[in-house]
């Protein structure tokens, strides 16, 4: 997972049962309106190039995006665009990336701000 925060948050969820459930739990705990979550079959991919191309199509009105996913595409995406290597973004893992751009189409190397995995919470 990776998360971008400031004022506006848009959520796009790959349509798997676990990702939907995780997004709903997250929304409830952060008082984010569940009706604002966008569930997208297009995000259900194991191909990081496809995921990247979809992210680059996000409207620039989305200042911040939270993506929920549990697959290799997420790990490969955060390794390509983040500033630290992550062997595997585990189930319920969290990776926060920041990009120095206001245009989704032009995202390049970002900065990894935070990494939290369940094993770190003990």
C-alpha atoms as an extended CHARMM CRD file, in Angstrom:
* protein
*
       122  EXT
         1         1  UNK       CA              0.0000000000        0.0000000000        0.0000000000  PROA      1               0.0000000000
         2         2  UNK       CA              1.0680000000        3.5400000000       -0.3980000000  PROA      2               0.0000000000
         3         3  UNK       CA             -0.5600000000        6.6730000000        0.8680000000  PROA      3               0.0000000000
         4         4  UNK       CA             -0.3180000000       10.3530000000        0.0660000000  PROA      4               0.0000000000
         5         5  UNK       CA             -1.7780000000       12.7790000000        2.6260000000  PROA      5               0.0000000000
         6         6  UNK       CA             -2.5270000000       16.4770000000        2.9280000000  PROA      6               0.0000000000
         7         7  UNK       CA             -5.9010000000       18.1370000000        2.3290000000  PROA      7               0.0000000000
         8         8  UNK       CA             -7.7620000000       16.0610000000       -0.2330000000  PROA      8               0.0000000000
         9         9  UNK       CA             -7.7040000000       12.2840000000       -0.1640000000  PROA      9               0.0000000000
        10        10  UNK       CA             -9.0100000000       10.1220000000       -2.9590000000  PROA      10              0.0000000000
        11        11  UNK       CA             -9.0600000000        6.3650000000       -2.5960000000  PROA      11              0.0000000000
        12        12  UNK       CA             -8.8220000000        3.8970000000       -5.4140000000  PROA      12              0.0000000000
        13        13  UNK       CA             -9.1860000000        0.2450000000       -4.5500000000  PROA      13              0.0000000000
        14        14  UNK       CA             -8.3600000000       -2.7890000000       -6.5990000000  PROA      14              0.0000000000
        15        15  UNK       CA            -11.4380000000       -4.9670000000       -6.5140000000  PROA      15              0.0000000000
        16        16  UNK       CA            -10.4550000000       -7.8760000000       -4.3360000000  PROA      16              0.0000000000
        17        17  UNK       CA            -12.3740000000       -8.8080000000       -1.2190000000  PROA      17              0.0000000000
        18        18  UNK       CA             -9.4140000000       -8.2700000000        1.1210000000  PROA      18              0.0000000000
        19        19  UNK       CA             -8.5010000000       -4.8930000000       -0.4080000000  PROA      19              0.0000000000
        20        20  UNK       CA            -12.1280000000       -3.7190000000       -0.1180000000  PROA      20              0.0000000000
        21        21  UNK       CA            -12.3220000000       -4.8280000000        3.5120000000  PROA      21              0.0000000000
        22        22  UNK       CA             -9.0050000000       -3.1280000000        4.3230000000  PROA      22              0.0000000000
        23        23  UNK       CA            -10.1390000000        0.1110000000        2.6850000000  PROA      23              0.0000000000
        24        24  UNK       CA            -13.4010000000        0.1210000000        4.6150000000  PROA      24              0.0000000000
        25        25  UNK       CA            -11.6260000000       -0.5100000000        7.9350000000  PROA      25              0.0000000000
        26        26  UNK       CA             -9.1730000000        2.2870000000        7.1360000000  PROA      26              0.0000000000
        27        27  UNK       CA            -11.9860000000        4.6790000000        6.1960000000  PROA      27              0.0000000000
        28        28  UNK       CA            -13.9400000000        3.9110000000        9.3740000000  PROA      28              0.0000000000
        29        29  UNK       CA            -10.8970000000        4.4700000000       11.5890000000  PROA      29              0.0000000000
        30        30  UNK       CA            -10.0000000000        7.7690000000        9.9520000000  PROA      30              0.0000000000
        31        31  UNK       CA            -13.5750000000        9.0560000000        9.5380000000  PROA      31              0.0000000000
        32        32  UNK       CA            -13.2130000000        9.0000000000        5.7610000000  PROA      32              0.0000000000
        33        33  UNK       CA            -16.5670000000        8.7130000000        3.9310000000  PROA      33              0.0000000000
        34        34  UNK       CA            -16.8990000000        5.1930000000        2.5500000000  PROA      34              0.0000000000
        35        35  UNK       CA            -19.0210000000        6.5280000000       -0.3070000000  PROA      35              0.0000000000
        36        36  UNK       CA            -15.9470000000        8.4560000000       -1.5570000000  PROA      36              0.0000000000
        37        37  UNK       CA            -13.9550000000        5.2720000000       -2.1190000000  PROA      37              0.0000000000
        38        38  UNK       CA            -13.5260000000        4.4130000000       -5.7940000000  PROA      38              0.0000000000
        39        39  UNK       CA            -13.4430000000        0.6640000000       -6.4340000000  PROA      39              0.0000000000
        40        40  UNK       CA            -11.7040000000       -0.0610000000       -9.7290000000  PROA      40              0.0000000000
        41        41  UNK       CA            -11.3500000000       -3.3660000000      -11.5520000000  PROA      41              0.0000000000
        42        42  UNK       CA             -8.5340000000       -1.7600000000      -13.5780000000  PROA      42              0.0000000000
        43        43  UNK       CA             -6.3620000000       -1.6600000000      -10.4520000000  PROA      43              0.0000000000
        44        44  UNK       CA             -6.6930000000       -5.4200000000      -10.0020000000  PROA      44              0.0000000000
        45        45  UNK       CA             -3.4010000000       -6.1690000000      -11.6900000000  PROA      45              0.0000000000
        46        46  UNK       CA             -0.1510000000       -7.9540000000      -10.9550000000  PROA      46              0.0000000000
        47        47  UNK       CA              1.6550000000       -5.9130000000      -13.6360000000  PROA      47              0.0000000000
        48        48  UNK       CA              3.4050000000       -2.8570000000      -12.2130000000  PROA      48              0.0000000000
        49        49  UNK       CA              3.5680000000       -1.2230000000      -15.6640000000  PROA      49              0.0000000000
        50        50  UNK       CA             -0.2160000000       -1.3770000000      -15.9330000000  PROA      50              0.0000000000
        51        51  UNK       CA             -0.5620000000       -0.0470000000      -12.3750000000  PROA      51              0.0000000000
        52        52  UNK       CA              1.8220000000        2.7990000000      -13.2000000000  PROA      52              0.0000000000
        53        53  UNK       CA             -0.0820000000        3.7050000000      -16.3570000000  PROA      53              0.0000000000
        54        54  UNK       CA             -3.3790000000        3.7630000000      -14.4240000000  PROA      54              0.0000000000
        55        55  UNK       CA             -1.9060000000        5.9520000000      -11.6730000000  PROA      55              0.0000000000
        56        56  UNK       CA             -0.5470000000        8.3490000000      -14.2830000000  PROA      56              0.0000000000
        57        57  UNK       CA             -4.1150000000        8.7780000000      -15.5840000000  PROA      57              0.0000000000
        58        58  UNK       CA             -5.4170000000       10.0280000000      -12.2070000000  PROA      58              0.0000000000
        59        59  UNK       CA             -6.8990000000       13.5190000000      -12.4540000000  PROA      59              0.0000000000
        60        60  UNK       CA             -4.6000000000       16.2310000000      -11.1390000000  PROA      60              0.0000000000
        61        61  UNK       CA             -7.4640000000       17.3210000000       -8.8850000000  PROA      61              0.0000000000
        62        62  UNK       CA             -6.4070000000       14.3400000000       -6.7090000000  PROA      62              0.0000000000
        63        63  UNK       CA             -3.7730000000       15.9060000000       -4.4650000000  PROA      63              0.0000000000
        64        64  UNK       CA             -3.3930000000       12.7110000000       -2.4640000000  PROA      64              0.0000000000
        65        65  UNK       CA             -4.2610000000        9.1210000000       -3.2240000000  PROA      65              0.0000000000
        66        66  UNK       CA             -4.5160000000        6.0410000000       -1.0640000000  PROA      66              0.0000000000
        67        67  UNK       CA             -4.1800000000        2.7490000000       -2.9150000000  PROA      67              0.0000000000
        68        68  UNK       CA             -4.9700000000       -0.5730000000       -1.2930000000  PROA      68              0.0000000000
        69        69  UNK       CA             -3.5360000000       -3.6790000000       -2.8800000000  PROA      69              0.0000000000
        70        70  UNK       CA             -1.9260000000       -6.9620000000       -1.9570000000  PROA      70              0.0000000000
        71        71  UNK       CA              0.2670000000       -8.0300000000       -4.8010000000  PROA      71              0.0000000000
        72        72  UNK       CA              3.5980000000       -7.8620000000       -6.5760000000  PROA      72              0.0000000000
        73        73  UNK       CA              2.6120000000       -4.7840000000       -8.5800000000  PROA      73              0.0000000000
        74        74  UNK       CA              2.5280000000       -2.6710000000       -5.3970000000  PROA      74              0.0000000000
        75        75  UNK       CA              6.0040000000       -3.8480000000       -4.3220000000  PROA      75              0.0000000000
        76        76  UNK       CA              7.4470000000       -3.2000000000       -7.7700000000  PROA      76              0.0000000000
        77        77  UNK       CA              5.7840000000        0.2270000000       -7.9570000000  PROA      77              0.0000000000
        78        78  UNK       CA              7.1470000000        1.4190000000       -4.6000000000  PROA      78              0.0000000000
        79        79  UNK       CA             10.6020000000        0.1180000000       -5.5320000000  PROA      79              0.0000000000
        80        80  UNK       CA             10.5580000000        1.9150000000       -8.8660000000  PROA      80              0.0000000000
        81        81  UNK       CA              9.2620000000        5.2230000000       -7.5020000000  PROA      81              0.0000000000
        82        82  UNK       CA             10.3350000000        5.1980000000       -3.8490000000  PROA      82              0.0000000000
        83        83  UNK       CA             13.7170000000        6.0820000000       -2.3680000000  PROA      83              0.0000000000
        84        84  UNK       CA             14.3520000000        2.8020000000       -0.5060000000  PROA      84              0.0000000000
        85        85  UNK       CA             14.2380000000       -0.8200000000       -1.6460000000  PROA      85              0.0000000000
        86        86  UNK       CA             11.5210000000       -2.9840000000       -0.1020000000  PROA      86              0.0000000000
        87        87  UNK       CA             11.8240000000       -6.7330000000       -0.5570000000  PROA      87              0.0000000000
        88        88  UNK       CA              8.0710000000       -7.3110000000       -0.2990000000  PROA      88              0.0000000000
        89        89  UNK       CA              5.1400000000       -5.1000000000        0.6720000000  PROA      89              0.0000000000
        90        90  UNK       CA              3.4010000000       -7.6240000000        2.8660000000  PROA      90              0.0000000000
        91        91  UNK       CA             -0.3070000000       -8.0080000000        3.4450000000  PROA      91              0.0000000000
        92        92  UNK       CA             -1.4270000000       -5.0360000000        5.5540000000  PROA      92              0.0000000000
        93        93  UNK       CA              1.8760000000       -3.3410000000        4.8280000000  PROA      93              0.0000000000
        94        94  UNK       CA              1.9830000000        0.4330000000        4.4980000000  PROA      94              0.0000000000
        95        95  UNK       CA              4.3170000000        2.5000000000        2.3490000000  PROA      95              0.0000000000
        96        96  UNK       CA              3.9740000000        6.2560000000        2.0090000000  PROA      96              0.0000000000
        97        97  UNK       CA              5.4990000000        7.9430000000       -1.0400000000  PROA      97              0.0000000000
        98        98  UNK       CA              5.7370000000       11.6360000000       -1.8450000000  PROA      98              0.0000000000
        99        99  UNK       CA              6.2750000000       13.0260000000       -5.3310000000  PROA      99              0.0000000000
       100       100  UNK       CA              7.6120000000       16.4750000000       -6.1530000000  PROA      100             0.0000000000
       101       101  UNK       CA              4.9950000000       17.1990000000       -8.8020000000  PROA      101             0.0000000000
       102       102  UNK       CA              1.3710000000       18.2240000000       -9.1170000000  PROA      102             0.0000000000
       103       103  UNK       CA              0.9030000000       16.2240000000      -12.3250000000  PROA      103             0.0000000000
       104       104  UNK       CA              0.2640000000       12.4920000000      -11.9560000000  PROA      104             0.0000000000
       105       105  UNK       CA              1.4060000000       11.9100000000      -15.5240000000  PROA      105             0.0000000000
       106       106  UNK       CA              4.8860000000       13.2260000000      -14.7330000000  PROA      106             0.0000000000
       107       107  UNK       CA              5.6090000000       11.3090000000      -11.5240000000  PROA      107             0.0000000000
       108       108  UNK       CA              9.1950000000       10.1420000000      -11.3230000000  PROA      108             0.0000000000
       109       109  UNK       CA             11.4500000000        9.2740000000       -8.4400000000  PROA      109             0.0000000000
       110       110  UNK       CA              9.6480000000       10.0120000000       -5.2130000000  PROA      110             0.0000000000
       111       111  UNK       CA             10.6300000000        9.9280000000       -1.5780000000  PROA      111             0.0000000000
       112       112  UNK       CA              9.6620000000        7.0600000000        0.7000000000  PROA      112             0.0000000000
       113       113  UNK       CA              8.2880000000        8.7550000000        3.8060000000  PROA      113             0.0000000000
       114       114  UNK       CA              7.1370000000        5.8330000000        5.9340000000  PROA      114             0.0000000000
       115       115  UNK       CA              7.1690000000        2.0440000000        5.8680000000  PROA      115             0.0000000000
       116       116  UNK       CA              5.1770000000       -0.0120000000        8.3790000000  PROA      116             0.0000000000
       117       117  UNK       CA              4.6330000000       -3.7560000000        8.2810000000  PROA      117             0.0000000000
       118       118  UNK       CA              2.5970000000       -5.8480000000       10.7510000000  PROA      118             0.0000000000
       119       119  UNK       CA              5.8020000000       -7.3750000000       12.1740000000  PROA      119             0.0000000000
       120       120  UNK       CA              6.8830000000       -3.8270000000       13.1830000000  PROA      120             0.0000000000
       121       121  UNK       CA              3.8240000000       -3.3390000000       15.3870000000  PROA      121             0.0000000000
       122       122  UNK       CA              4.7700000000       -5.8080000000       18.1300000000  PROA      122             0.0000000000
